[in-house]
C-alpha atoms as one frame of an Amber mdcrd trajectory, in Angstrom:
protein
  11.357  -5.703  22.088   9.366  -4.803  18.977   6.448  -2.453  18.877   3.720
  -4.526  17.279   1.967  -3.671  14.095  -1.179  -1.790  14.808   0.232   0.067
  17.902  -0.969   3.634  17.757   1.292   6.034  20.033   0.323   9.415  21.227
   1.428  12.470  19.253   4.874  12.020  17.649   5.623  15.641  17.739   4.831
  18.615  19.985   1.555  18.550  21.761  -1.296  19.679  19.800  -4.269  21.281
  21.340  -7.637  19.700  20.469 -11.276  20.010  21.469 -12.012  20.017  25.201
 -12.909  16.654  26.714 -16.575  16.137  27.285 -17.547  17.443  30.813 -14.155
  19.278  31.066 -13.569  22.997  31.337  -9.945  22.532  30.014  -9.564  24.717
  26.829  -7.906  21.703  24.921  -6.712  18.160  25.115  -2.864  17.575  25.046
  -2.565  14.654  22.472   0.968  13.885  23.998  -0.918  12.869  27.145  -3.750
  10.744  25.260  -3.495   6.967  25.769  -2.068   4.693  23.170  -3.478   1.461
  21.820  -1.383  -1.631  21.593  -2.946  -4.204  19.230  -3.831  -7.333  20.979
  -3.396  -5.693  24.453  -5.550  -2.497  24.714  -5.015   1.016  25.960  -1.903
   2.169  27.956  -1.292   5.473  29.395   0.945   8.006  27.444   3.961   7.571
  29.875   4.017   3.855  29.417   3.661   4.230  25.585   6.592   6.649  25.570
   8.679   4.245  27.638   7.763   1.321  25.364   8.723   3.454  22.252  11.971
   4.456  23.811  13.153   0.982  24.607  11.960  -0.622  21.307  14.551  -2.455
  19.180  12.427  -2.092  15.964   9.404  -0.421  14.765   6.882  -1.625  12.150
   5.612   1.246  10.155   2.499   1.420   8.086   0.782   3.756   5.660  -2.884
   3.887   6.631  -5.986   5.171   4.772  -6.782   8.361   6.598 -10.559   7.687
   6.478 -10.668   4.114   7.679  -7.207   3.551   9.297  -6.758   0.423   7.214
  -3.102  -0.410   6.396  -2.345   0.294   2.661   1.472  -0.052   2.629   4.014
  -1.504   4.876   7.306  -0.215   3.405  10.155  -2.657   3.830   8.785  -4.247
   7.103   6.649  -7.107   5.579   6.654  -8.878   2.336   2.924  -9.945   2.098
   0.504  -7.129   1.520  -2.312  -6.667   3.958  -5.932  -7.617   2.826  -6.900
  -3.937   2.317  -3.912  -3.416  -0.046  -4.859  -6.597  -1.917  -8.431  -5.429
  -2.368  -7.069  -2.056  -3.674  -4.907  -3.948  -6.185  -7.846  -6.009  -7.391
  -9.734  -2.632  -7.845  -6.924  -0.879  -9.634  -5.611  -3.718 -11.761  -8.761
  -5.851 -12.109  -6.682  -8.960 -13.064  -3.330  -9.983 -14.362  -1.386  -7.046
 -15.620   0.717  -8.899 -18.181  -0.030  -7.969 -21.742  -2.949  -9.988 -23.150
  -3.651 -12.005 -20.040  -7.193 -11.987 -18.980  -6.838 -13.865 -15.647  -9.256
 -12.124 -13.216  -7.993 -10.889  -9.919  -9.120 -13.857  -7.768  -6.551 -15.922
  -9.907  -3.616 -13.602  -9.428  -0.874 -12.951  -6.922   0.471  -9.523  -5.777
   3.936  -9.211  -7.265   6.614  -6.811  -6.237   7.588  -5.066  -9.474  11.047
  -4.018  -7.896  11.892  -7.364  -6.066  11.494  -7.119  -2.226  14.599  -9.095
  -1.760  16.489  -6.272  -3.636  15.013  -3.359  -1.645  11.468  -3.023  -3.106
   8.635  -1.965  -0.781   5.326  -3.504   0.020   3.041  -0.625  -1.302   0.742
   0.153  -4.180   3.467   1.885  -6.181   5.570  -1.251  -6.248   2.873  -4.042
  -6.565   0.932  -5.352  -9.513  -1.278  -8.391  -9.925   0.014 -11.263 -12.051
  -1.400 -14.758 -12.585   1.015 -17.436 -11.423   2.461 -18.151 -14.867   3.287
 -14.543 -15.629   4.577 -14.114 -12.124   7.045 -16.867 -12.815   8.060 -15.506
 -16.151   8.829 -11.995 -14.662  10.547 -13.627 -11.647  12.861 -15.636 -13.969
  13.814 -12.367 -15.730  12.222 -13.041 -19.176  10.246  -9.786 -18.774  10.760
  -6.540 -16.626   7.946  -4.396 -15.387   7.867  -0.663 -14.395   4.711   0.706
 -12.913   3.703   4.267 -13.296   1.180   5.086 -10.479   0.342   8.411 -11.826
  -0.621   7.187 -15.266  -2.206   3.941 -13.957  -0.004   1.918 -16.340   2.638
  -0.953 -16.251   5.290  -0.881 -18.857   6.586  -4.492 -19.704   9.856  -4.890
 -21.425  11.069  -8.260 -22.919  14.680  -9.332 -22.957  14.792  -8.286 -26.553
  13.884  -4.756 -25.616  10.223  -4.977 -26.937   7.748  -3.021 -24.783   4.011
  -3.309 -23.951   1.949  -0.956 -21.913  -0.920  -2.314 -19.798  -3.539  -0.103
 -18.084  -4.986  -0.621 -14.718  -7.711   1.610 -13.426  -6.807   5.038 -14.816
  -6.559   8.001 -12.460  -9.852   9.739 -11.909 -10.540  12.602 -14.359 -10.652
  16.132 -12.893 -14.036  17.195 -11.870 -16.030  18.982 -14.451 -17.150  22.577
 -13.748 -20.828  23.031 -13.239 -22.851  23.649 -16.401 -25.618  26.142 -16.744
 -29.027  24.637 -17.270 -30.223  24.533 -20.865 -32.740  27.081 -21.984
């Protein structure tokens, strides 16, 4: 049995008190007893969810956006990035990240910088957009890429050792302190 992608199980750790349920005089809600949701099925009680989890042969993990719950990274469980991650890459990279290429994001493919078949993950730190031609050149080993998520750059190295740095969307600058009004 595999716990399907999108399954939300009740609290993974110790019970956490929360707000009282509406119309309840209980001081808190025990999240370990909250129902779980199984994608494609619906809600199940906490005991059933725990039983399913205990007997599952595999789990599919996902990193989700805390605000929307949209999956952003799938680790090693899936090769193809979800639509939300593809949109993020389009925003971050804007197009092909190969040096000098101006192919816009609709004409690109999400490429694993560290090959998925060799242990690379399906997440923003290991994906970059490439047009089909540059994806093929990289896959054939003519160029090697390293992505620096903190700097928002991809460093490309040719077989001859020449390097080129391309920039995606740079990290947001720190907020400016408030300025006093001019007199």
